[in-house]
């Protein structure tokens, strides 16, 4: 078995001591001396009094703990066998991400951890959990509807609780700096305001189940190639205005209980021992009161990590040593790590359990799951997140009375694709396609058994629907040539630890599409991709639907959009480049074959991420950020802006000018006229508006003031000078359908958390 995301050198260097102790003395911190006698269970446990605040309860609980009990909270176990080197600790749930023993004597339950943002995942092994998978995070972000993100989060959180987990490692909000990043599908795109809002709501939904969720990966784990060693170099102020802003907004909206520091280094130190990140930004500037856990294999020291702000070593089997076990105990004895720091680590963990209701709402495996209802939540998210990229001649929606439909490729007969790695959710009913490679980490490649072909047949009962698997483009072209319409499915599998090599669709699918389009002018392309891809055949096909990884009900969702049962309303949360040459780094840094390579990634584009970079450089993308078509049409009017109580408020009207009910996503961008930002404009807000034909609604957007400011690292304040800005109301970042007004903003100064400061 290949070890998941492990660098082989680290795997062999893992000491036998760790494993031996972990197996023999599961409740003892590895490396600890013989445990002193445990005091008896107290007759009264005042920290369980719900009338007290979470901090007071945690203070009382930590005070009642022995040193050994405290140490057990900060060293977490992997919830699976670690290759052949160590066995899963008995108490952990099988094939799970992690386990922390708790302090049963004091009524404090163990923590059971599961991945991740798309549903309850399983680690590899003989018996995976079968659960509901949401569409990819990018699909949810494409809805631009925070309520959809919340509903999805609430659903997967319910399944986590019913599966016996009280910590979800869900809440990935790394910005899409590179469309080839293998984990883009887990995240929410390239804009800090959009990504922060969507992921913030997803976390809030998860935590509404009295479980803890986890904002990750803190920060700048923005490519997978070389992720364990790369040093992400960036100007600090630029970082505050980009990736950190996304995290800050997500944290404010969700009050996430935990934050996971990342694999990579940031401007020198590893993120899990960066005092700047953990102590200064997260705990001081943002006032974070939860706990910081490391990513699995991202802890590299005892003293530096503890003193610089790490609160819990996750899945310690992945690290070279159980740094937060016996070594931490020793470091406290010598004074290298203050006792107060250990107390603070434990306080943060226990406090979060009280604050989120984990302690009083114990989890239990085997709870009932309403798969039918959850499948609907997943389907609705998919439907709302699919992006109609092109629809020339209104070829879509497909008419119900078509006589022949050719469905080609993408394993559309069997199911829909999902992304690989630790976030992998396994579907009820098993894998729709067996035996695909890679079948080991970050695989297996999983297709969910929701067949688009079956769903298309159900929508067009009178049509002859023929399927060709697309492996022979010539044969596929012959099948397509006689049909009323040809629907080609194209897929791109990406995964954790596995960046896409290029933006081209793999396996010569570009050829397939070109051949089919050559044979049938009425060709519709449905994409199931982890992120943006290039489309050399675009001019030759009239319609393209980006379905992303559409989750466990994806086949039905695709058919509903193709036939117009659902009017598409997804908009791109990330730019689709015309080629790699338009990116800040046309070639990805690092070497995928050498995970130990030490190298730096110079994020010289700073905060000019995605559409901001394209604006700055004047590049014309294939499809701009914010783009998304509908089967109806919309018009905007009455744009105005004013400053009310120090906040910019924007108002405008949206009218449905077509014949079908639909939803629009009007976007407000701001462009500075009296000062300079990192790029010509920033997204400042949006609406998601449902309109009947002919209906008009007024939309009001209150602009987050940090989006109008530049961060000053020296004073740690957000500053906006008095001056004019242009408000742009548009259908996308390229300014389609744009109108604009100019207004004057007063000077303002905000603290790091965006709170107004006296001038
Ligand atoms: C991933 C995390 C995940 C963890 C536990 C790591 O490889 O980077 O996102 O939560 O594993 O499975």
XYZ file of C-alpha atoms and ligand atoms in Angstrom:
771
model
C 0.000 0.000 0.000
C 1.285 3.455 -0.840
C 1.122 5.828 2.050
C -1.121 8.772 1.481
C 0.649 12.068 0.801
C 3.754 10.837 2.497
C 7.127 11.658 1.374
C 8.867 8.274 1.491
C 11.883 9.691 3.284
C 9.690 10.838 6.132
C 7.911 7.506 6.197
C 11.087 5.563 6.784
C 12.504 8.048 9.229
C 9.513 7.673 11.491
C 10.780 6.166 14.673
C 9.817 2.748 15.891
C 9.464 4.345 19.309
C 6.452 6.333 18.181
C 4.600 3.379 16.859
C 5.507 1.006 19.611
C 4.308 3.398 22.284
C 1.268 4.433 20.357
C 0.191 0.837 20.103
C 1.128 -0.306 23.586
C 0.048 2.708 25.607
C -2.649 4.280 23.560
C -3.702 6.754 26.208
C -0.201 7.831 27.142
C 1.590 10.554 25.332
C 4.328 8.769 23.399
C 7.667 9.207 25.063
C 6.079 10.065 28.389
C 7.407 8.571 31.607
C 5.290 6.148 33.597
C 2.038 7.906 34.354
C 1.526 9.149 37.899
C -1.610 7.932 39.648
C -4.717 9.517 38.176
C -6.834 11.358 40.741
C -10.380 10.085 41.258
C -13.304 11.415 39.295
C -14.483 14.607 40.982
C -17.940 14.500 42.558
C -18.813 17.914 41.133
C -17.744 19.096 37.702
C -18.439 22.822 37.624
C -17.057 23.146 34.053
C -20.066 21.194 32.811
C -22.371 23.965 34.012
C -23.832 25.367 30.795
C -24.776 28.608 32.534
C -21.095 29.580 32.564
C -19.282 30.982 29.541
C -17.056 28.728 27.422
C -13.861 30.402 28.638
C -14.765 30.141 32.295
C -15.718 26.498 31.856
C -12.430 25.785 30.094
C -10.488 27.568 32.847
C -12.108 25.374 35.480
C -11.593 22.197 33.459
C -7.912 22.852 32.722
C -7.337 23.621 36.391
C -8.712 20.200 37.321
C -6.438 18.313 34.877
C -3.203 16.547 35.656
C -0.204 17.324 33.471
C -0.624 13.969 31.684
C -4.258 14.724 30.998
C -3.310 18.063 29.513
C -0.644 16.531 27.317
C -3.117 14.071 25.843
C -5.114 16.892 24.297
C -2.279 18.226 22.191
C -1.081 15.028 20.521
C -3.509 13.572 18.012
C -3.534 10.122 16.397
C -4.181 9.164 12.800
C -7.422 7.170 12.503
C -6.043 4.499 10.213
C -3.148 2.088 9.958
C -0.058 3.979 8.973
C 1.236 1.733 6.246
C 2.818 -1.282 7.867
C 4.594 0.848 10.467
C 1.830 1.412 12.969
C -1.638 0.157 13.651
C -4.624 2.384 14.111
C -5.214 3.227 17.745
C -8.151 1.076 18.875
C -10.380 3.938 20.011
C -10.297 5.860 16.707
C -13.143 5.318 14.261
C -12.009 3.043 11.438
C -10.481 4.600 8.333
C -10.870 8.074 9.796
C -8.609 11.135 9.799
C -7.901 11.401 13.498
C -8.518 10.875 17.163
C -7.749 12.756 20.406
C -8.403 10.779 23.625
C -10.208 13.395 25.740
C -10.408 13.377 29.542
C -13.255 10.998 30.415
C -12.581 11.409 34.169
C -13.670 15.023 33.858
C -16.590 14.374 31.507
C -14.690 15.648 28.457
C -15.271 13.375 25.453
C -12.723 12.301 22.891
C -12.489 14.094 19.554
C -13.171 12.092 16.410
C -11.979 13.796 13.229
C -13.155 13.324 9.652
C -12.439 14.994 6.341
C -13.757 17.209 4.761
C -15.600 19.905 2.860
C -17.641 17.801 0.456
C -18.975 15.280 2.928
C -17.882 12.554 5.331
C -14.773 11.068 3.740
C -12.995 7.777 4.389
C -9.345 6.924 4.495
C -8.317 4.024 2.316
C -8.991 0.486 3.522
C -11.344 -2.443 3.278
C -14.548 -0.766 4.410
C -15.217 2.794 3.391
C -18.192 4.756 4.700
C -20.813 5.402 2.063
C -22.080 8.959 2.386
C -23.596 11.873 0.483
C -21.117 13.975 -1.446
C -21.731 17.594 -2.262
C -20.512 18.917 -5.587
C -16.992 20.341 -5.473
C -16.300 23.459 -3.432
C -15.803 25.334 -6.674
C -19.319 24.296 -7.724
C -20.762 25.578 -4.460
C -18.828 28.827 -4.902
C -20.283 29.101 -8.422
C -23.755 29.436 -6.917
C -22.723 32.788 -5.413
C -25.444 32.014 -2.893
C -24.260 31.851 0.719
C -27.538 30.142 1.707
C -26.723 27.228 -0.590
C -23.280 26.933 1.012
C -24.848 26.938 4.481
C -27.396 24.257 3.535
C -24.656 22.024 2.121
C -22.543 22.493 5.238
C -25.493 21.736 7.525
C -26.166 18.531 5.557
C -22.628 17.137 5.661
C -22.323 18.156 9.313
C -25.447 16.106 10.061
C -23.854 13.095 8.379
C -20.632 13.647 10.312
C -22.511 13.622 13.609
C -24.526 10.563 12.600
C -21.235 8.863 11.724
C -19.754 9.491 15.181
C -17.534 12.462 14.317
C -17.398 15.721 16.261
C -14.642 17.457 14.274
C -14.874 18.031 10.528
C -11.718 19.063 8.721
C -13.848 21.126 6.382
C -13.408 24.726 5.363
C -10.726 24.909 2.664
C -10.394 28.481 1.447
C -7.005 28.675 -0.241
C -7.320 31.132 -3.097
C -7.051 29.828 -6.603
C -3.773 31.409 -7.608
C -3.108 28.722 -10.144
C -5.816 26.969 -12.141
C -3.666 23.807 -12.166
C -3.688 23.378 -8.378
C -4.861 19.824 -7.662
C -7.059 20.947 -4.778
C -8.875 23.847 -6.428
C -11.986 21.681 -6.487
C -12.010 21.669 -2.665
C -11.780 25.465 -2.465
C -13.912 28.416 -3.489
C -12.112 30.233 -6.267
C -9.917 33.278 -6.652
C -11.672 36.184 -4.974
C -11.252 36.744 -1.216
C -14.709 38.229 -0.669
C -16.579 35.532 -2.574
C -14.462 32.642 -1.270
C -14.495 33.905 2.319
C -18.264 34.388 2.316
C -19.086 31.022 0.759
C -16.714 28.973 2.904
C -17.674 30.950 5.998
C -21.293 29.955 5.481
C -20.403 26.326 4.785
C -18.491 26.125 8.078
C -21.343 27.793 9.912
C -23.713 25.183 8.490
C -21.445 22.345 9.613
C -21.044 23.750 13.112
C -24.823 24.170 13.461
C -24.709 20.435 14.298
C -22.782 20.984 17.515
C -19.555 19.876 15.953
C -16.293 21.705 15.283
C -15.152 22.604 11.787
C -11.754 23.633 10.524
C -10.637 26.542 8.398
C -7.684 25.432 6.252
C -4.937 25.420 4.946
C -3.460 28.401 6.746
C -1.944 29.740 4.508
C -0.743 29.851 0.886
C -0.826 26.096 0.275
C -1.863 27.229 -3.183
C -0.176 24.490 -5.187
C 0.338 20.818 -4.420
C 3.643 20.328 -6.218
C 6.301 20.395 -3.505
C 3.766 21.376 -0.861
C 5.715 19.868 2.042
C 8.817 21.892 1.437
C 8.046 24.912 -0.692
C 8.598 28.364 0.724
C 5.761 30.636 -0.357
C 7.249 34.114 -0.610
C 4.924 37.078 -0.637
C 4.724 40.647 0.539
C 2.894 40.640 3.881
C 0.454 43.431 3.047
C -0.393 41.721 -0.244
C -1.040 38.508 1.683
C -3.387 40.331 4.072
C -5.370 41.608 1.083
C -5.650 38.238 -0.650
C -5.408 34.763 0.899
C -5.484 36.058 4.466
C -8.488 38.249 3.735
C -10.411 35.212 2.460
C -9.557 33.357 5.677
C -10.306 36.355 7.879
C -13.758 36.856 6.350
C -14.555 33.136 6.517
C -13.513 33.070 10.158
C -15.588 36.113 11.064
C -18.679 34.740 9.394
C -18.365 31.254 10.807
C -16.497 31.548 14.100
C -14.799 28.295 13.039
C -13.617 26.316 16.045
C -10.267 25.334 14.603
C -7.737 26.421 12.027
C -5.351 24.025 10.280
C -1.897 25.348 9.485
C -0.502 24.189 6.172
C 2.331 22.025 4.861
C 4.348 24.773 3.230
C 6.633 27.425 4.588
C 5.720 31.094 4.494
C 8.503 33.635 3.999
C 10.931 31.255 5.726
C 9.412 29.240 8.565
C 6.927 26.409 8.175
C 3.427 27.787 8.646
C 2.909 25.496 11.671
C 5.751 27.249 13.445
C 5.271 30.769 12.114
C 4.770 33.162 14.994
C 3.813 35.860 12.508
C 0.940 33.762 11.197
C -0.280 31.975 14.294
C 0.470 34.374 17.134
C 0.396 37.748 15.391
C -2.149 37.514 12.606
C -4.515 34.797 13.791
C -4.552 35.065 17.557
C -3.643 38.700 18.147
C -4.932 40.631 15.141
C -8.013 38.526 14.450
C -8.671 37.585 18.064
C -9.045 33.862 17.257
C -10.018 31.946 20.394
C -10.224 28.433 18.953
C -7.285 26.077 18.418
C -4.685 25.610 15.716
C -4.081 22.043 14.530
C -1.316 21.096 12.144
C -1.940 19.433 8.818
C -1.047 15.721 8.809
C 2.751 15.706 8.645
C 3.150 19.473 8.954
C 4.632 19.644 12.464
C 8.420 19.949 12.424
C 9.455 20.821 15.979
C 8.460 20.940 19.628
C 9.651 24.241 21.057
C 9.311 26.418 17.970
C 5.916 25.010 17.072
C 4.539 25.297 20.618
C 5.889 28.754 21.326
C 4.947 30.075 17.901
C 1.310 29.166 18.277
C 0.557 25.562 17.270
C -1.967 24.067 19.722
C -2.282 20.459 18.560
C -0.077 18.098 16.571
C -2.415 16.255 14.231
C -1.961 12.657 13.054
C 1.460 12.626 14.675
C 2.363 9.352 12.954
C 2.911 11.425 9.801
C 5.614 13.530 11.427
C 9.206 12.612 12.068
C 8.542 12.540 15.796
C 5.695 12.910 18.315
C 6.860 16.451 18.991
C 3.914 17.262 21.267
C 4.339 14.068 23.322
C 7.234 13.330 25.667
C 9.383 15.996 24.020
C 6.867 18.677 24.923
C 6.645 17.395 28.476
C 10.438 17.689 28.728
C 10.465 21.136 27.140
C 8.005 22.330 29.763
C 10.160 20.881 32.552
C 13.205 22.752 31.262
C 11.193 25.930 30.752
C 11.845 26.000 26.997
C 8.050 25.986 26.604
C 6.201 27.761 29.423
C 3.600 25.776 31.366
C 1.214 28.614 30.574
C 1.549 27.786 26.866
C 0.438 24.173 27.409
C -2.429 25.420 29.551
C -3.391 27.817 26.770
C -3.303 25.058 24.132
C -5.616 22.874 26.200
C -7.799 25.819 27.153
C -8.333 26.632 23.475
C -9.314 23.065 22.595
C -11.638 22.535 25.558
C -13.112 26.016 25.241
C -14.004 25.296 21.635
C -15.718 22.065 22.650
C -17.867 24.009 25.115
C -18.511 26.874 22.703
C -19.684 24.523 19.945
C -21.700 22.196 22.168
C -19.433 19.198 21.550
C -19.182 18.331 25.210
C -22.920 18.329 25.918
C -24.032 16.727 22.656
C -21.977 13.529 22.510
C -21.603 11.914 19.106
C -22.404 8.290 18.491
C -21.700 6.176 15.456
C -24.619 4.626 13.616
C -27.103 7.525 13.588
C -29.809 7.517 10.936
C -29.048 9.364 7.697
C -31.800 10.511 5.360
C -29.945 9.821 2.112
C -32.905 10.773 -0.069
C -33.213 14.211 1.508
C -29.446 14.727 1.520
C -29.257 13.711 -2.123
C -31.666 16.544 -2.865
C -29.434 19.064 -1.053
C -26.492 17.855 -3.125
C -28.483 17.955 -6.368
C -29.782 21.453 -5.738
C -26.270 22.694 -5.045
C -25.069 21.108 -8.294
C -27.931 22.607 -10.285
C -27.346 26.043 -8.876
C -23.579 25.845 -9.364
C -23.385 24.653 -12.963
C -22.147 27.374 -15.265
C -23.522 27.724 -18.768
C -20.411 29.039 -20.502
C -21.718 29.262 -24.052
C -25.130 28.858 -25.687
C -25.096 30.052 -29.275
C -28.322 29.920 -31.168
C -30.023 28.878 -27.953
C -29.285 25.243 -28.600
C -29.992 24.700 -24.898
C -32.309 23.876 -23.261
C -32.791 20.696 -25.261
C -36.277 20.163 -26.624
C -38.225 17.266 -25.154
C -39.254 16.094 -28.640
C -35.760 15.401 -30.016
C -35.739 12.152 -31.950
C -32.129 11.086 -31.484
C -29.559 12.145 -28.933
C -25.968 10.935 -29.073
C -24.334 10.891 -25.642
C -20.588 10.513 -25.876
C -17.684 9.964 -23.482
C -16.939 10.887 -19.887
C -18.329 7.550 -18.620
C -21.716 9.267 -18.755
C -23.335 5.834 -18.958
C -22.087 5.041 -15.458
C -21.833 8.189 -13.369
C -20.117 11.470 -12.571
C -16.538 12.171 -11.540
C -15.217 13.409 -8.182
C -11.811 14.755 -7.092
C -9.144 12.700 -5.315
C -7.322 12.812 -1.993
C -8.240 13.062 1.665
C -11.574 14.756 0.887
C -12.814 11.718 -1.069
C -16.371 10.795 -0.159
C -17.505 7.310 -1.167
C -21.049 7.034 -2.513
C -23.887 4.835 -1.406
C -23.999 1.999 -3.908
C -20.265 1.818 -4.468
C -18.059 3.089 -7.275
C -19.814 3.445 -10.615
C -16.640 2.545 -12.516
C -14.227 0.031 -11.058
C -10.560 -0.559 -11.647
C -9.520 2.938 -12.726
C -5.976 4.171 -12.179
C -4.593 5.497 -9.956
C -6.175 3.164 -7.436
C -3.818 4.220 -4.643
C -3.235 7.662 -3.128
C -4.467 10.175 -4.142
C -6.871 7.772 -5.831
C -8.932 5.818 -6.256
C -10.608 7.645 -9.096
C -14.240 7.692 -8.026
C -17.303 8.037 -10.239
C -20.564 8.423 -8.355
C -23.375 6.163 -9.596
C -25.597 8.969 -10.861
C -25.600 8.346 -14.582
C -26.184 11.368 -16.854
C -27.170 8.972 -19.641
C -29.914 7.453 -17.514
C -31.116 10.889 -16.463
C -31.115 12.143 -20.066
C -33.171 9.121 -21.112
C -35.642 9.877 -18.336
C -36.028 13.469 -19.563
C -36.539 12.494 -23.209
C -38.601 9.297 -23.080
C -39.508 9.430 -26.744
C -36.006 9.988 -28.071
C -33.549 7.333 -29.180
C -30.611 8.021 -26.904
C -27.430 6.269 -28.033
C -24.204 6.107 -26.094
C -20.638 5.870 -27.304
C -17.780 5.756 -24.825
C -15.653 8.142 -26.883
C -12.531 6.005 -26.841
C -12.472 5.968 -30.635
C -13.107 9.531 -31.901
C -13.929 8.351 -35.381
C -16.574 5.942 -34.186
C -17.957 8.620 -31.864
C -18.165 11.059 -34.785
C -20.136 8.496 -36.775
C -22.564 8.030 -33.878
C -22.922 11.800 -33.536
C -23.399 12.536 -37.215
C -26.919 11.231 -37.540
C -28.256 12.579 -34.233
C -30.451 15.632 -33.627
C -27.947 16.658 -30.985
C -24.660 15.297 -29.646
C -23.782 15.736 -25.976
C -20.089 15.128 -25.292
C -18.961 14.625 -21.710
C -15.342 15.518 -20.960
C -13.599 14.915 -17.645
C -10.454 16.056 -15.859
C -9.460 14.201 -12.692
C -7.305 16.136 -10.260
C -6.582 15.506 -6.629
C -4.639 16.306 -3.547
C -0.866 16.092 -4.064
C -1.592 16.009 -7.778
C -1.593 19.257 -9.734
C -2.765 19.199 -13.326
C 0.265 19.257 -15.606
C -1.433 21.529 -18.090
C -4.787 23.194 -18.585
C -5.615 20.887 -21.475
C -8.216 18.177 -21.013
C -6.359 14.869 -20.581
C -6.566 11.700 -22.683
C -6.943 13.465 -26.043
C -10.489 14.522 -25.225
C -9.889 17.760 -27.158
C -9.544 15.616 -30.299
C -12.703 13.735 -29.455
C -14.712 16.931 -29.055
C -13.300 18.424 -32.256
C -14.186 15.269 -34.204
C -17.712 15.103 -32.842
C -18.249 18.823 -33.463
C -17.011 18.301 -37.016
C -19.619 15.590 -37.508
C -22.545 17.353 -35.844
C -22.941 21.136 -35.705
C -25.352 20.716 -32.814
C -22.786 19.565 -30.275
C -23.093 20.372 -26.599
C -20.043 19.888 -24.339
C -20.536 19.050 -20.665
C -17.372 19.458 -18.592
C -16.699 17.637 -15.337
C -13.439 19.285 -14.324
C -11.697 20.182 -11.090
C -11.107 23.727 -12.304
C -10.504 25.753 -15.454
C -9.425 24.017 -18.653
C -8.562 25.283 -22.119
C -10.953 24.674 -25.035
C -9.249 24.683 -28.434
C -12.536 23.512 -30.006
C -14.655 26.297 -28.487
C -15.426 28.110 -31.744
C -16.735 24.867 -33.244
C -19.331 23.998 -30.590
C -22.472 26.024 -29.909
C -22.872 25.150 -26.204
C -20.676 24.393 -23.195
C -21.877 23.591 -19.682
C -19.316 23.491 -16.843
C -20.754 20.936 -14.408
C -17.619 20.729 -12.196
C -17.553 17.611 -10.026
C -21.318 17.582 -9.465
C -21.620 15.289 -6.422
C -23.682 12.212 -5.699
C -26.780 13.415 -7.589
C -24.772 14.958 -10.426
C -26.265 12.987 -13.315
C -29.810 14.137 -12.507
C -28.599 17.704 -11.983
C -26.893 17.778 -15.397
C -29.990 16.460 -17.159
C -32.205 18.962 -15.345
C -30.068 21.824 -16.612
C -29.689 20.440 -20.146
C -33.455 20.095 -20.549
C -34.357 23.333 -18.765
C -36.094 21.846 -15.718
C -33.560 24.075 -13.994
C -32.507 27.395 -15.492
C -28.719 27.665 -14.982
C -27.558 30.429 -12.676
C -23.970 29.504 -11.773
C -21.220 32.041 -12.387
C -17.493 31.414 -12.518
C -15.664 31.921 -9.214
C -12.398 31.774 -11.168
C -11.040 32.997 -14.483
C -10.677 30.498 -17.312
C -7.381 31.467 -18.977
C -6.896 31.215 -22.721
C -3.508 29.588 -22.100
C -0.868 28.958 -19.441
C 1.095 31.875 -20.907
C -1.368 34.287 -19.320
C -0.617 33.043 -15.789
C 1.875 34.646 -13.393
C 3.811 31.359 -13.582
C 3.363 29.786 -17.016
C 5.197 26.759 -15.627
C 4.461 25.538 -12.097
C 7.426 25.823 -9.744
C 8.885 22.662 -8.218
C 9.183 19.120 -9.459
C 6.236 16.742 -9.010
C 8.667 13.811 -9.016
C 10.752 15.186 -6.166
C 8.617 16.058 -3.124
C 11.737 16.717 -1.016
C 12.987 19.499 -3.245
C 13.451 22.714 -1.313
C 12.398 25.681 -3.409
C 10.628 28.996 -3.201
C 7.539 30.152 -5.028
C 7.720 33.889 -5.544
C 4.148 35.137 -5.398
C 5.213 38.394 -7.031
C 1.661 39.026 -8.234
C 0.852 39.708 -4.567
C -2.835 40.459 -4.140
C -3.424 40.638 -7.905
C -4.945 37.147 -8.003
C -7.127 35.796 -10.822
C -9.167 38.436 -12.643
C -7.111 41.149 -10.927
C -3.971 39.799 -12.605
C -5.761 39.544 -15.964
C -6.979 43.164 -15.618
C -3.551 44.376 -14.636
C -1.865 42.699 -17.577
C -4.650 43.351 -20.070
C -4.999 39.623 -20.814
C -8.214 38.477 -22.440
C -9.293 35.242 -20.759
C -11.221 32.399 -22.367
C -14.053 33.130 -19.912
C -13.874 35.877 -17.300
C -14.466 35.561 -13.573
C -18.170 36.065 -12.835
C -19.321 34.809 -16.247
C -22.420 32.632 -16.476
C -25.366 32.497 -18.887
C -29.036 31.810 -18.305
C -31.911 30.631 -20.493
C -33.458 34.042 -19.907
C -31.975 37.545 -20.138
C -31.530 40.313 -17.577
C -31.059 44.071 -17.688
C -29.689 46.417 -15.039
C -30.723 49.983 -14.225
C -30.616 52.698 -11.609
C -27.100 52.138 -10.246
C -26.328 54.464 -7.325
C -23.970 54.549 -4.386
C -23.800 56.479 -1.170
C -21.906 56.369 2.079
C -24.154 55.719 5.053
C -22.745 55.476 8.588
C -19.295 55.107 7.077
C -20.340 52.188 4.871
C -20.648 52.272 1.095
C -24.113 51.177 0.011
C -24.826 50.357 -3.590
C -28.293 50.044 -5.058
C -29.546 49.008 -8.466
C -32.396 47.248 -10.222
C -32.419 43.970 -12.100
C -35.148 43.058 -14.595
C -35.819 39.698 -16.170
C -36.261 40.704 -19.821
C -36.807 37.182 -21.158
C -39.622 34.649 -21.131
C -38.458 32.259 -18.418
C -38.094 32.498 -14.678
C -34.427 32.620 -13.718
C -31.773 33.788 -11.300
C -29.112 36.362 -11.961
C -25.866 37.298 -10.243
C -25.307 41.026 -10.805
C -21.814 41.968 -9.635
C -20.497 45.250 -8.234
C -16.842 46.035 -8.836
C -15.009 49.075 -7.496
C -12.195 50.845 -9.267
C -10.122 53.535 -7.507
C -9.730 56.853 -9.332
C -7.708 58.857 -6.797
C -5.367 56.128 -5.577
C -3.878 52.849 -6.741
C -4.677 49.290 -5.722
C -2.904 46.089 -6.744
C -5.154 45.943 -9.807
C -7.682 48.121 -11.633
C -10.697 46.770 -9.772
C -11.998 44.513 -7.005
C -15.255 42.656 -6.505
C -17.163 44.596 -3.846
C -20.441 42.698 -3.665
C -23.160 40.922 -5.596
C -26.744 39.780 -5.445
C -28.365 36.467 -6.300
C -31.796 37.435 -7.525
C -34.681 35.182 -8.553
C -36.994 36.840 -11.068
C -40.131 35.877 -12.950
C -40.355 36.998 -16.609
C -40.830 40.776 -16.688
C -40.185 41.135 -12.976
C -37.870 43.813 -11.543
C -36.234 43.759 -8.125
C -34.097 46.284 -6.345
C -30.833 44.998 -4.894
C -28.915 46.691 -2.074
C -25.296 45.773 -1.413
C -23.403 46.998 1.646
C -19.723 46.928 0.804
C -17.241 45.307 3.178
C -14.927 48.258 3.969
C -11.719 46.178 3.800
C -12.428 45.663 0.121
C -12.075 49.429 -0.366
C -8.817 49.719 1.566
C -5.115 48.970 1.333
C -3.513 47.150 4.257
C -0.579 48.860 5.929
C 1.577 46.187 7.574
C 3.505 48.631 9.757
C 0.491 50.057 11.571
C -1.581 46.903 10.960
C -4.469 49.001 9.715
C -6.656 49.132 6.623
C -6.565 52.580 5.055
C -8.761 54.312 2.546
C -7.783 57.849 1.559
C -10.505 60.370 0.742
C -11.095 60.162 -2.983
C -13.203 59.117 -5.909
C -14.011 55.573 -6.920
C -15.926 54.177 -9.853
C -18.707 51.688 -9.072
C -19.203 49.229 -11.885
C -22.290 47.047 -12.170
C -21.644 44.191 -14.576
C -22.404 40.609 -15.514
C -18.766 39.572 -15.107
C -15.264 40.870 -14.453
C -14.800 41.672 -18.137
C -17.486 44.329 -17.785
C -20.206 42.701 -19.905
C -23.377 44.812 -19.733
C -21.644 47.301 -17.474
C -22.921 50.615 -16.188
C -20.996 52.795 -13.779
C -21.180 55.794 -11.475
C -18.470 57.746 -9.693
C -18.714 58.586 -6.026
C -16.524 60.139 -3.371
C -15.384 58.020 -0.418
C -14.374 59.649 2.862
C -11.003 58.785 4.367
C -11.138 55.884 6.782
C -8.874 53.805 8.972
C -9.767 50.332 10.228
C -7.961 48.011 12.588
C -6.775 44.619 11.362
C -10.241 43.173 11.991
C -11.915 45.843 9.889
C -13.267 47.839 12.843
C -13.420 51.582 12.454
C -10.677 53.550 14.204
C -10.854 57.166 15.304
C -8.998 59.257 12.760
C -4.787 17.293 4.011
C -5.819 17.885 4.943
C -6.597 16.771 5.590
C -5.653 15.864 6.343
C -6.328 14.745 7.091
C -3.977 16.222 4.676
O -3.311 15.521 3.685
O -3.934 18.305 3.514
O -6.649 18.739 4.213
O -7.565 17.312 6.435
O -4.736 15.315 5.405
O -6.750 13.742 6.243
